[in-house]
Structures are given as structure tokens and as C-alpha cells.
């Protein structure tokens, strides 16, 4: 699954969906906005090219590594501290 979204999402739901008896690890990366004297940040993405590039990265990872499932969620829009 590849998703580019401005909507908040529940990472615990994504982890739960990836949990399977054949899976020995689940790896996540979650970026957060640091409180460096700002109120937040805006992340823009041109959805179609982003989906294509993320799809290419996903396919390469699935070919190179013994991965059962690979989900990518790219959050865009306004992110608050």
C-alpha cells in the first residue's frame, strides 16, 4: 500500500495490519515536527509523481529483501508542533 495524504492516520492500525505469525520484525519511521520556535510546517507533494517514485522504491525493496509487506504513508499538508 502506498498513500499520500493530508489526513492524520493511526500508525498503530498500520502496525496491527502488518502483524503476522510469519513476520519477525516491523520497522517504522515516523517523523515529527520539532519545537524549534515554530508553530508547525507545511509539506507539499505533487501526488502523482510522489506515488510513482514511492512505488518504484517499494518495488525495489520488495525485490531486494525478504519483505512480507511494505506500506508507505507520506503525510502532506500542515503539521503542527
mmCIF file of C-alpha atoms in Angstrom:
data_model
loop_
_atom_site.group_PDB
_atom_site.id
_atom_site.type_symbol
_atom_site.label_atom_id
_atom_site.label_comp_id
_atom_site.label_asym_id
_atom_site.label_seq_id
_atom_site.Cartn_x
_atom_site.Cartn_y
_atom_site.Cartn_z
ATOM 1 C CA UNK A 1 0.000 0.000 0.000
ATOM 2 C CA UNK A 2 1.184 3.489 -0.852
ATOM 3 C CA UNK A 3 -0.694 6.502 0.444
ATOM 4 C CA UNK A 4 -0.050 10.219 0.044
ATOM 5 C CA UNK A 5 -2.472 12.055 2.323
ATOM 6 C CA UNK A 6 -3.182 15.293 4.153
ATOM 7 C CA UNK A 7 -5.259 13.354 6.683
ATOM 8 C CA UNK A 8 -3.919 12.186 10.034
ATOM 9 C CA UNK A 9 -3.570 8.420 10.314
ATOM 10 C CA UNK A 10 -3.282 5.876 13.093
ATOM 11 C CA UNK A 11 0.163 4.252 12.881
ATOM 12 C CA UNK A 12 -0.894 1.616 15.421
ATOM 13 C CA UNK A 13 -3.564 0.424 12.973
ATOM 14 C CA UNK A 14 -0.954 0.104 10.224
ATOM 15 C CA UNK A 15 1.329 -1.866 12.563
ATOM 16 C CA UNK A 16 -1.546 -4.110 13.633
ATOM 17 C CA UNK A 17 -2.376 -4.851 9.984
ATOM 18 C CA UNK A 18 1.278 -5.777 9.316
ATOM 19 C CA UNK A 19 1.463 -8.156 12.274
ATOM 20 C CA UNK A 20 1.515 -11.779 11.131
ATOM 21 C CA UNK A 21 2.946 -15.036 12.558
ATOM 22 C CA UNK A 22 5.479 -15.160 9.690
ATOM 23 C CA UNK A 23 6.788 -11.657 10.444
ATOM 24 C CA UNK A 24 9.755 -11.359 12.812
ATOM 25 C CA UNK A 25 10.011 -7.558 12.855
ATOM 26 C CA UNK A 26 8.098 -4.463 11.953
ATOM 27 C CA UNK A 27 10.169 -1.396 11.127
ATOM 28 C CA UNK A 28 8.673 2.090 11.125
ATOM 29 C CA UNK A 29 9.905 5.619 10.629
ATOM 30 C CA UNK A 30 7.735 8.381 11.994
ATOM 31 C CA UNK A 31 8.890 11.957 11.551
ATOM 32 C CA UNK A 32 7.654 14.656 13.903
ATOM 33 C CA UNK A 33 7.822 18.454 13.879
ATOM 34 C CA UNK A 34 10.410 19.688 16.380
ATOM 35 C CA UNK A 35 9.636 22.640 18.619
ATOM 36 C CA UNK A 36 12.385 24.880 17.222
ATOM 37 C CA UNK A 37 10.462 28.098 17.784
ATOM 38 C CA UNK A 38 7.934 27.331 15.046
ATOM 39 C CA UNK A 39 4.230 26.529 15.172
ATOM 40 C CA UNK A 40 4.410 23.851 12.502
ATOM 41 C CA UNK A 41 5.376 23.180 8.929
ATOM 42 C CA UNK A 42 3.737 22.649 5.571
ATOM 43 C CA UNK A 43 4.666 19.651 3.415
ATOM 44 C CA UNK A 44 3.690 19.794 -0.246
ATOM 45 C CA UNK A 45 3.812 16.908 -2.689
ATOM 46 C CA UNK A 46 2.717 16.529 -6.274
ATOM 47 C CA UNK A 47 0.717 13.368 -5.654
ATOM 48 C CA UNK A 48 1.161 11.563 -8.986
ATOM 49 C CA UNK A 49 4.983 11.843 -9.193
ATOM 50 C CA UNK A 50 5.236 11.085 -5.459
ATOM 51 C CA UNK A 51 3.152 7.925 -5.886
ATOM 52 C CA UNK A 52 5.303 6.848 -8.851
ATOM 53 C CA UNK A 53 8.595 7.356 -7.010
ATOM 54 C CA UNK A 54 7.359 5.744 -3.801
ATOM 55 C CA UNK A 55 6.068 2.840 -5.897
ATOM 56 C CA UNK A 56 9.483 2.445 -7.520
ATOM 57 C CA UNK A 57 11.190 2.461 -4.117
ATOM 58 C CA UNK A 58 8.672 -0.044 -2.755
ATOM 59 C CA UNK A 59 9.106 -2.454 -5.671
ATOM 60 C CA UNK A 60 12.903 -2.309 -5.429
ATOM 61 C CA UNK A 61 12.804 -3.047 -1.683
ATOM 62 C CA UNK A 62 10.410 -5.974 -2.192
ATOM 63 C CA UNK A 63 12.747 -7.446 -4.838
ATOM 64 C CA UNK A 64 15.951 -6.981 -2.840
ATOM 65 C CA UNK A 65 14.841 -8.036 0.623
ATOM 66 C CA UNK A 66 12.733 -10.785 2.180
ATOM 67 C CA UNK A 67 9.828 -8.482 2.985
ATOM 68 C CA UNK A 68 6.315 -9.822 3.561
ATOM 69 C CA UNK A 69 4.601 -6.447 3.421
ATOM 70 C CA UNK A 70 5.672 -2.870 2.781
ATOM 71 C CA UNK A 71 3.348 0.066 3.396
ATOM 72 C CA UNK A 72 4.335 3.671 2.746
ATOM 73 C CA UNK A 73 2.275 6.545 4.115
ATOM 74 C CA UNK A 74 3.550 10.000 3.140
ATOM 75 C CA UNK A 75 1.859 12.739 5.142
ATOM 76 C CA UNK A 76 1.438 16.125 3.478
ATOM 77 C CA UNK A 77 -0.242 19.376 4.413
ATOM 78 C CA UNK A 78 0.016 21.362 7.627
ATOM 79 C CA UNK A 79 1.791 19.615 10.514
ATOM 80 C CA UNK A 80 1.732 21.271 13.934
ATOM 81 C CA UNK A 81 4.297 21.055 16.708
#
